[in-house]
PDB file of C-alpha atoms in Angstrom:
ATOM      1  CA  UNK A  78     -10.887 -17.244  -0.417  1.00 93.00           C
ATOM      2  CA  UNK A  79      -9.914 -13.355  -0.692  1.00 96.00           C
ATOM      3  CA  UNK A  80      -6.956 -13.125  -3.344  1.00 97.00           C
ATOM      4  CA  UNK A  81      -4.976 -10.846  -3.450  1.00 98.00           C
ATOM      5  CA  UNK A  82      -1.685 -10.881  -6.770  1.00 98.00           C
ATOM      6  CA  UNK A  83       0.701  -7.353  -7.123  1.00 98.00           C
ATOM      7  CA  UNK A  84       2.038  -6.694 -10.254  1.00 98.00           C
ATOM      8  CA  UNK A  85       3.905  -3.828 -11.673  1.00 98.00           C
ATOM      9  CA  UNK A  86       7.255  -3.872  -9.685  1.00 98.00           C
ATOM     10  CA  UNK A  87      10.585  -3.562 -11.278  1.00 98.00           C
ATOM     11  CA  UNK A  88      13.978  -1.831 -11.200  1.00 98.00           C
ATOM     12  CA  UNK A  89      13.771   2.090 -12.307  1.00 98.00           C
ATOM     13  CA  UNK A  90      16.889   4.479 -11.737  1.00 98.00           C
ATOM     14  CA  UNK A  91      16.329   7.277  -8.759  1.00 98.00           C
ATOM     15  CA  UNK A  92      13.887  10.197  -9.301  1.00 98.00           C
ATOM     16  CA  UNK A  93      11.849   7.538 -11.981  1.00 98.00           C
ATOM     17  CA  UNK A  94       8.885   6.475 -11.345  1.00 98.00           C
ATOM     18  CA  UNK A  95       6.421   3.287 -11.230  1.00 98.00           C
ATOM     19  CA  UNK A  96       2.379   2.131 -10.361  1.00 98.00           C
ATOM     20  CA  UNK A  97       2.324  -1.827  -8.184  1.00 98.00           C
ATOM     21  CA  UNK A  98      -1.014  -3.181  -8.685  1.00 98.00           C
ATOM     22  CA  UNK A  99      -3.306  -5.209  -6.432  1.00 98.00           C
ATOM     23  CA  UNK A 100      -6.037  -7.125  -7.497  1.00 98.00           C
ATOM     24  CA  UNK A 101      -8.034  -8.530  -5.055  1.00 97.00           C
ATOM     25  CA  UNK A 102     -10.649 -11.620  -6.246  1.00 96.00           C
ATOM     26  CA  UNK A 103     -13.302 -13.341  -3.293  1.00 95.00           C
ATOM     27  CA  UNK A 104     -12.649  -9.778  -1.428  1.00 94.00           C
ATOM     28  CA  UNK A 105     -15.928  -7.289  -0.281  1.00 88.00           C
ATOM     29  CA  UNK A 106     -14.163  -4.278  -2.524  1.00 77.00           C
ATOM     30  CA  UNK A 107     -15.635  -0.896  -1.619  1.00 77.00           C
ATOM     31  CA  UNK A 108     -16.655  -0.180   2.026  1.00 85.00           C
ATOM     32  CA  UNK A 109     -14.084  -1.497   3.825  1.00 94.00           C
ATOM     33  CA  UNK A 110     -10.192  -0.464   3.971  1.00 96.00           C
ATOM     34  CA  UNK A 111      -7.005  -1.929   2.212  1.00 98.00           C
ATOM     35  CA  UNK A 112      -3.074  -0.302   2.231  1.00 98.00           C
ATOM     36  CA  UNK A 113       0.135  -1.004   0.940  1.00 98.00           C
ATOM     37  CA  UNK A 114       3.479  -1.631   2.931  1.00 98.00           C
ATOM     38  CA  UNK A 115       6.976  -2.755   2.761  1.00 98.00           C
ATOM     39  CA  UNK A 116      10.575  -4.330   3.922  1.00 98.00           C
ATOM     40  CA  UNK A 117      13.448  -3.987   2.678  1.00 97.00           C
ATOM     41  CA  UNK A 118      15.871  -6.439   3.669  1.00 92.00           C
ATOM     42  CA  UNK A 119      16.644  -6.787   7.365  1.00 95.00           C
ATOM     43  CA  UNK A 120      14.206  -4.124   8.008  1.00 97.00           C
ATOM     44  CA  UNK A 121      10.490  -4.149   9.288  1.00 97.00           C
ATOM     45  CA  UNK A 122       7.681  -3.786   7.601  1.00 97.00           C
ATOM     46  CA  UNK A 123       6.396  -0.532   7.364  1.00 98.00           C
ATOM     47  CA  UNK A 124       3.517   0.923   6.143  1.00 98.00           C
ATOM     48  CA  UNK A 125       3.375   3.370   3.500  1.00 98.00           C
ATOM     49  CA  UNK A 126      -0.383   4.486   2.611  1.00 98.00           C
ATOM     50  CA  UNK A 127      -3.863   2.814   3.686  1.00 98.00           C
ATOM     51  CA  UNK A 128      -7.650   3.812   1.925  1.00 97.00           C
ATOM     52  CA  UNK A 129     -11.121   3.694   2.788  1.00 94.00           C
ATOM     53  CA  UNK A 130     -13.949   4.682   0.490  1.00 90.00           C
ATOM     54  CA  UNK A 131     -13.680   8.907   2.292  1.00 87.00           C
ATOM     55  CA  UNK A 132      -9.801   9.045   3.085  1.00 94.00           C
ATOM     56  CA  UNK A 133      -6.204   8.411   2.650  1.00 97.00           C
ATOM     57  CA  UNK A 134      -3.274   8.370   4.977  1.00 97.00           C
ATOM     58  CA  UNK A 135       0.337   8.616   4.137  1.00 98.00           C
ATOM     59  CA  UNK A 136       3.886   7.584   6.206  1.00 97.00           C
ATOM     60  CA  UNK A 137       5.229  10.690   5.725  1.00 97.00           C
ATOM     61  CA  UNK A 138       8.152   9.628   4.407  1.00 97.00           C
ATOM     62  CA  UNK A 139       6.056   9.445   1.079  1.00 98.00           C
ATOM     63  CA  UNK A 140       3.911  11.918   1.421  1.00 98.00           C
ATOM     64  CA  UNK A 141       3.787  13.987  -1.808  1.00 98.00           C
ATOM     65  CA  UNK A 142       5.426  11.276  -4.330  1.00 98.00           C
ATOM     66  CA  UNK A 143       3.353   8.261  -3.533  1.00 98.00           C
ATOM     67  CA  UNK A 144      -0.043   8.347  -4.356  1.00 98.00           C
ATOM     68  CA  UNK A 145      -3.217   5.553  -3.359  1.00 98.00           C
ATOM     69  CA  UNK A 146      -6.255   4.856  -5.417  1.00 97.00           C
ATOM     70  CA  UNK A 147      -8.324   2.073  -6.410  1.00 95.00           C
ATOM     71  CA  UNK A 148     -10.949   0.942  -9.070  1.00 95.00           C
ATOM     72  CA  UNK A 149     -13.547  -0.578  -7.668  1.00 93.00           C
ATOM     73  CA  UNK A 150     -15.022  -1.804 -11.181  1.00 94.00           C
ATOM     74  CA  UNK A 151     -12.094  -3.032 -11.925  1.00 95.00           C
ATOM     75  CA  UNK A 152     -11.201  -4.686  -8.318  1.00 95.00           C
ATOM     76  CA  UNK A 153      -7.842  -3.177  -7.677  1.00 97.00           C
ATOM     77  CA  UNK A 154      -5.868  -1.257  -5.075  1.00 97.00           C
ATOM     78  CA  UNK A 155      -2.730   0.935  -7.327  1.00 98.00           C
ATOM     79  CA  UNK A 156      -0.261   2.897  -5.548  1.00 98.00           C
ATOM     80  CA  UNK A 157       1.345   5.516  -7.819  1.00 98.00           C
ATOM     81  CA  UNK A 158       4.903   5.743  -6.859  1.00 98.00           C
ATOM     82  CA  UNK A 159       6.899   9.031  -8.125  1.00 98.00           C
ATOM     83  CA  UNK A 160       9.830  10.813  -7.532  1.00 98.00           C
ATOM     84  CA  UNK A 161      11.577   7.153  -6.507  1.00 98.00           C
ATOM     85  CA  UNK A 162      14.650   6.774  -4.680  1.00 97.00           C
ATOM     86  CA  UNK A 163      16.987   3.975  -2.867  1.00 96.00           C
ATOM     87  CA  UNK A 164      15.712   3.812   0.051  1.00 96.00           C
ATOM     88  CA  UNK A 165      12.081   2.835  -0.991  1.00 98.00           C
ATOM     89  CA  UNK A 166      14.019  -0.315  -2.143  1.00 98.00           C
ATOM     90  CA  UNK A 167      11.367  -3.221  -0.809  1.00 98.00           C
ATOM     91  CA  UNK A 168       9.138  -5.730  -1.109  1.00 98.00           C
ATOM     92  CA  UNK A 169       5.754  -3.768  -1.828  1.00 98.00           C
ATOM     93  CA  UNK A 170       2.448  -6.034  -0.266  1.00 98.00           C
ATOM     94  CA  UNK A 171      -1.185  -5.224  -0.348  1.00 98.00           C
ATOM     95  CA  UNK A 172      -3.419  -5.997   2.489  1.00 98.00           C
ATOM     96  CA  UNK A 173      -6.842  -5.774   2.851  1.00 98.00           C
ATOM     97  CA  UNK A 174      -9.362  -5.256   6.118  1.00 97.00           C
ATOM     98  CA  UNK A 175     -12.878  -7.843   6.420  1.00 96.00           C
ATOM     99  CA  UNK A 176     -13.976  -3.836   7.462  1.00 94.00           C
ATOM    100  CA  UNK A 177     -13.318  -0.623   8.237  1.00 95.00           C
ATOM    101  CA  UNK A 178     -10.305   0.260   9.787  1.00 95.00           C
ATOM    102  CA  UNK A 179      -8.998   3.493  10.841  1.00 94.00           C
ATOM    103  CA  UNK A 180      -6.823   4.241  13.615  1.00 95.00           C
ATOM    104  CA  UNK A 181      -6.841   8.163  16.251  1.00 94.00           C
ATOM    105  CA  UNK A 182      -4.399  10.266  16.625  1.00 90.00           C
ATOM    106  CA  UNK A 183      -4.114  14.120  18.031  1.00 92.00           C
ATOM    107  CA  UNK A 184      -7.737  14.295  17.875  1.00 93.00           C
ATOM    108  CA  UNK A 185      -7.641  13.435  14.181  1.00 93.00           C
ATOM    109  CA  UNK A 186      -8.950   9.731  12.728  1.00 94.00           C
ATOM    110  CA  UNK A 187      -7.760   7.842   9.614  1.00 95.00           C
ATOM    111  CA  UNK A 188      -7.099   4.628   8.161  1.00 96.00           C
ATOM    112  CA  UNK A 189      -5.128   2.293   9.765  1.00 97.00           C
ATOM    113  CA  UNK A 190      -1.503   2.517   8.769  1.00 97.00           C
ATOM    114  CA  UNK A 191      -1.232  -0.782  10.973  1.00 97.00           C
ATOM    115  CA  UNK A 192      -0.012  -4.414  10.054  1.00 97.00           C
ATOM    116  CA  UNK A 193      -2.726  -5.340  12.349  1.00 97.00           C
ATOM    117  CA  UNK A 194      -5.550  -4.422  11.777  1.00 97.00           C
ATOM    118  CA  UNK A 195      -5.226  -6.136   8.200  1.00 98.00           C
ATOM    119  CA  UNK A 196      -6.661  -9.401   7.443  1.00 97.00           C
ATOM    120  CA  UNK A 197      -5.704 -10.939   4.146  1.00 98.00           C
ATOM    121  CA  UNK A 198      -1.602 -10.308   2.709  1.00 98.00           C
ATOM    122  CA  UNK A 199      -0.936 -11.010  -0.999  1.00 98.00           C
ATOM    123  CA  UNK A 200       2.818 -12.301  -1.657  1.00 98.00           C
ATOM    124  CA  UNK A 201       4.060  -8.869  -2.929  1.00 98.00           C
ATOM    125  CA  UNK A 202       5.743  -7.319  -5.850  1.00 98.00           C
ATOM    126  CA  UNK A 203       9.139  -6.326  -5.896  1.00 98.00           C
ATOM    127  CA  UNK A 204      10.625  -2.553  -6.285  1.00 98.00           C
ATOM    128  CA  UNK A 205      14.333  -2.098  -6.524  1.00 98.00           C
ATOM    129  CA  UNK A 206      15.556   1.645  -6.871  1.00 98.00           C
ATOM    130  CA  UNK A 207      19.079   1.891  -8.139  1.00 97.00           C
ATOM    131  CA  UNK A 208      21.011   5.654  -8.040  1.00 89.00           C
TER     132      UNK A 208
END
């Protein structure tokens, strides 16, 4: 049984940083697609970042501020969040796919940022940014 457990969320001031983690168990960590999504109150879930062994992809709103990475030996996915602002306040969810999932746009393919491509989800960790 696949289990994803997020941690590391918290309350910070605008401009500060956080690193959130997602520990996976029962999941073949290497070679598959993983991602972070977020959902703010009253808003739809949106993709934040995704990763495959070969590549990463980011939502435009977080490019240059957030970094996705993973440690295969620890079966842990990370998201480094820098230069946080109030619009980043949301519940952050870890997602894992049962395989390699990519999407292509304008002739360029990248790790999928579509929620429907992910099979397993964590319970989320809250990130709150005050200005």
